[in-house]
């Protein structure tokens, strides 16, 4: 995956690059570019160049066994296919949509069933961030804030583990997002943490 080499500020939305996802087109471009690079290679290999053919390829990818296609291609395929039940992008419907629920379960089965090394923990975190931010109604507010906060650091490869650390969740619950968001690197973010026993 080709990614920004450092944490930068987005010229369009003024946030650290990635935090404007999915509203800011520049932030979207940088994040989605990681996924689309793999998808475009697949389309080229399959000689797919029309909208209808891309959709057919997306359905084929989703029907294949876990691990056959890159996880990035599975994600792009899901965003090209409409849920037959709720008509939203597959996996992003209301929590009550059973078909979106099944699609999400299948997406995450990738992590456990794909060949070892097919996805590293940084990529797994980026994947979770993208999924949550595309379907915010399916997640808790602190989870969404944690992904927004950490996305620029994940993109630049400064963080390898995106799991919401308990201390960050405590800060977010206390309404201190802006304070955490002022950090310009993962190192600075970690330095904000106050320890109750000090
Ligand atoms: Zn932006
Ligand atoms: Zn649905």
Short mmCIF file of C-alpha atoms and ligand atoms in Angstrom, two decimals:
data_model
loop_
_atom_site.label_atom_id
_atom_site.label_comp_id
_atom_site.label_asym_id
_atom_site.label_seq_id
_atom_site.Cartn_x
_atom_site.Cartn_y
_atom_site.Cartn_z
CA UNK A 1 0.00 0.00 0.00
CA UNK A 2 1.33 3.42 -0.99
CA UNK A 3 0.64 5.96 1.73
CA UNK A 4 1.63 9.42 3.00
CA UNK A 5 5.18 9.33 4.37
CA UNK A 6 4.37 11.81 7.15
CA UNK A 7 1.41 13.30 9.00
CA UNK A 8 0.32 16.31 6.96
CA UNK A 9 -2.42 18.88 7.17
CA UNK A 10 -5.09 18.58 4.47
CA UNK A 11 -5.11 21.66 2.22
CA UNK A 12 -8.87 21.32 1.74
CA UNK A 13 -10.41 20.72 5.17
CA UNK A 14 -7.54 21.95 7.36
CA UNK A 15 -7.60 18.79 9.51
CA UNK A 16 -4.71 16.35 9.63
CA UNK A 17 -4.93 14.33 6.43
CA UNK A 18 -7.52 11.57 6.79
CA UNK A 19 -9.65 13.20 9.49
CA UNK A 20 -12.02 14.74 6.95
CA UNK A 21 -13.07 11.27 5.73
CA UNK A 22 -15.64 10.78 4.25
CA UNK A 23 -16.78 14.42 3.80
CA UNK A 24 -13.55 15.98 2.45
CA UNK A 25 -12.65 14.86 -1.09
CA UNK A 26 -8.88 15.18 -0.49
CA UNK A 27 -9.03 13.05 2.65
CA UNK A 28 -11.20 10.55 0.78
CA UNK A 29 -8.73 10.51 -2.12
CA UNK A 30 -5.77 9.64 0.10
CA UNK A 31 -7.56 6.93 2.05
CA UNK A 32 -9.51 5.37 -0.80
CA UNK A 33 -6.39 5.47 -2.97
CA UNK A 34 -4.93 2.67 -0.86
CA UNK A 35 -7.93 0.46 -1.66
CA UNK A 36 -8.39 1.52 -5.27
CA UNK A 37 -4.78 0.74 -6.17
CA UNK A 38 -5.47 -2.99 -5.64
CA UNK A 39 -8.92 -2.80 -7.21
CA UNK A 40 -7.60 -1.14 -10.38
CA UNK A 41 -4.94 -3.82 -10.74
CA UNK A 42 -7.63 -6.49 -10.46
CA UNK A 43 -9.81 -4.71 -13.05
CA UNK A 44 -6.85 -4.49 -15.41
CA UNK A 45 -5.96 -8.15 -15.02
CA UNK A 46 -9.60 -9.09 -15.71
CA UNK A 47 -9.90 -6.64 -18.59
CA UNK A 48 -12.83 -4.96 -16.88
CA UNK A 49 -13.55 -1.41 -18.00
CA UNK A 50 -17.30 -0.72 -17.95
CA UNK A 51 -19.57 0.05 -15.01
CA UNK A 52 -21.60 -3.10 -15.60
CA UNK A 53 -18.48 -5.27 -15.83
CA UNK A 54 -17.08 -3.74 -12.64
CA UNK A 55 -20.29 -4.52 -10.82
CA UNK A 56 -20.24 -8.10 -12.11
CA UNK A 57 -16.61 -8.40 -10.92
CA UNK A 58 -17.63 -7.00 -7.51
CA UNK A 59 -20.33 -9.68 -7.18
CA UNK A 60 -17.84 -12.35 -8.21
CA UNK A 61 -15.32 -11.15 -5.59
CA UNK A 62 -17.97 -11.20 -2.85
CA UNK A 63 -19.07 -14.71 -3.79
CA UNK A 64 -15.49 -16.06 -3.68
CA UNK A 65 -14.06 -17.87 -0.66
CA UNK A 66 -12.37 -15.76 2.02
CA UNK A 67 -8.74 -15.03 1.16
CA UNK A 68 -9.02 -15.54 -2.62
CA UNK A 69 -9.03 -11.79 -3.25
CA UNK A 70 -7.23 -9.01 -1.39
CA UNK A 71 -9.18 -7.56 1.54
CA UNK A 72 -8.96 -4.17 -0.19
CA UNK A 73 -10.77 -5.62 -3.23
CA UNK A 74 -13.44 -7.16 -0.99
CA UNK A 75 -14.06 -3.73 0.57
CA UNK A 76 -14.29 -1.96 -2.79
CA UNK A 77 -16.60 -4.70 -4.08
CA UNK A 78 -18.87 -4.19 -1.06
CA UNK A 79 -19.08 -0.47 -1.75
CA UNK A 80 -20.05 -1.13 -5.39
CA UNK A 81 -22.89 -3.49 -4.51
CA UNK A 82 -26.22 -2.31 -3.15
CA UNK A 83 -27.80 -4.28 -0.31
CA UNK A 84 -30.86 -6.07 -1.77
CA UNK A 85 -32.71 -5.52 1.50
CA UNK A 86 -32.06 -1.90 2.58
CA UNK A 87 -30.69 -0.52 -0.73
CA UNK A 88 -27.68 1.05 1.01
CA UNK A 89 -24.06 0.31 0.15
CA UNK A 90 -23.61 -3.32 1.27
CA UNK A 91 -22.75 -3.51 4.98
CA UNK A 92 -23.61 0.11 5.74
CA UNK A 93 -27.37 -0.20 6.28
CA UNK A 94 -29.22 0.18 9.57
CA UNK A 95 -28.18 -2.21 12.35
CA UNK A 96 -31.49 -4.01 11.87
CA UNK A 97 -30.65 -5.04 8.29
CA UNK A 98 -29.84 -8.75 8.37
CA UNK A 99 -28.16 -8.83 4.95
CA UNK A 100 -25.83 -5.96 5.85
CA UNK A 101 -25.09 -7.80 9.10
CA UNK A 102 -24.16 -10.99 7.23
CA UNK A 103 -22.01 -9.02 4.78
CA UNK A 104 -20.14 -7.41 7.70
CA UNK A 105 -19.59 -10.79 9.41
CA UNK A 106 -18.15 -12.10 6.16
CA UNK A 107 -15.89 -9.08 5.76
CA UNK A 108 -14.33 -9.67 9.17
CA UNK A 109 -14.03 -13.42 8.66
CA UNK A 110 -11.20 -12.37 6.34
CA UNK A 111 -9.05 -11.48 9.30
CA UNK A 112 -9.27 -14.97 10.80
CA UNK A 113 -9.41 -17.12 7.67
CA UNK A 114 -7.15 -15.37 5.17
CA UNK A 115 -3.56 -16.62 4.69
CA UNK A 116 -1.23 -15.49 7.46
CA UNK A 117 0.44 -12.16 6.73
CA UNK A 118 -2.24 -11.18 4.19
CA UNK A 119 -3.15 -8.20 6.38
CA UNK A 120 -1.01 -6.58 9.07
CA UNK A 121 -2.34 -4.87 12.19
CA UNK A 122 -1.89 -1.36 10.76
CA UNK A 123 -3.90 -2.33 7.67
CA UNK A 124 -6.50 -4.03 9.85
CA UNK A 125 -6.89 -0.80 11.84
CA UNK A 126 -7.20 1.26 8.65
CA UNK A 127 -9.84 -1.16 7.43
CA UNK A 128 -11.84 -0.86 10.63
CA UNK A 129 -11.57 2.93 10.56
CA UNK A 130 -12.85 3.12 6.97
CA UNK A 131 -15.75 0.77 7.67
CA UNK A 132 -16.85 2.68 10.78
CA UNK A 133 -16.57 6.13 9.22
CA UNK A 134 -18.60 5.03 6.17
CA UNK A 135 -21.44 3.78 8.39
CA UNK A 136 -21.31 6.01 11.51
CA UNK A 137 -24.85 5.07 12.60
CA UNK A 138 -23.58 1.56 13.30
CA UNK A 139 -20.96 2.67 15.88
CA UNK A 140 -20.69 4.43 19.22
CA UNK A 141 -19.60 8.07 19.19
CA UNK A 142 -16.36 7.40 21.09
CA UNK A 143 -15.44 4.66 18.59
CA UNK A 144 -15.93 7.06 15.68
CA UNK A 145 -13.95 9.80 17.41
CA UNK A 146 -11.13 7.37 18.12
CA UNK A 147 -10.88 6.44 14.43
CA UNK A 148 -11.04 10.08 13.30
CA UNK A 149 -8.35 10.92 15.81
CA UNK A 150 -5.97 8.12 14.88
CA UNK A 151 -6.52 7.96 11.10
CA UNK A 152 -3.70 10.44 10.18
CA UNK A 153 -1.23 8.50 12.35
CA UNK A 154 -2.37 5.14 10.96
CA UNK A 155 -2.07 6.46 7.41
CA UNK A 156 1.47 7.68 8.00
CA UNK A 157 2.38 4.34 9.57
CA UNK A 158 3.12 5.86 13.00
CA UNK A 159 0.64 3.52 14.68
CA UNK A 160 0.49 -0.19 14.16
CA UNK A 161 -2.37 -0.93 16.50
CA UNK A 162 -5.61 0.99 16.14
CA UNK A 163 -7.50 -0.62 18.98
CA UNK A 164 -9.18 2.11 20.99
CA UNK A 165 -6.84 2.40 23.99
CA UNK A 166 -8.78 2.75 27.24
CA UNK A 167 -7.16 6.05 28.15
CA UNK A 168 -8.15 7.58 24.81
CA UNK A 169 -11.70 6.35 25.24
CA UNK A 170 -11.80 7.96 28.70
CA UNK A 171 -10.64 11.28 27.25
CA UNK A 172 -13.19 11.06 24.43
CA UNK A 173 -16.03 10.25 26.85
CA UNK A 174 -15.00 13.30 28.86
CA UNK A 175 -15.40 15.49 25.77
CA UNK A 176 -11.68 16.14 25.31
CA UNK A 177 -11.42 15.22 21.61
CA UNK A 178 -10.05 18.64 20.59
CA UNK A 179 -7.23 18.34 23.09
CA UNK A 180 -6.18 14.98 21.69
CA UNK A 181 -6.69 16.19 18.11
CA UNK A 182 -4.17 18.99 18.64
CA UNK A 183 -1.33 16.45 18.67
CA UNK A 184 0.63 16.52 15.41
CA UNK A 185 2.13 13.07 15.74
CA UNK A 186 1.40 9.82 17.50
CA UNK A 187 4.31 10.58 19.80
CA UNK A 188 2.68 13.91 20.82
CA UNK A 189 -0.66 12.18 21.25
CA UNK A 190 0.85 9.70 23.70
CA UNK A 191 2.47 12.57 25.62
CA UNK A 192 -0.95 14.10 26.39
CA UNK A 193 -1.94 11.16 28.53
CA UNK A 194 -2.18 12.02 32.22
CA UNK A 195 -1.62 9.17 34.66
CA UNK A 196 -3.94 9.21 37.71
CA UNK A 197 -1.23 7.85 40.01
CA UNK A 198 1.34 10.54 39.28
ZN1 LIG B 1 -9.37 16.89 4.16
ZN1 LIG B 2 -28.75 -3.74 4.14
#
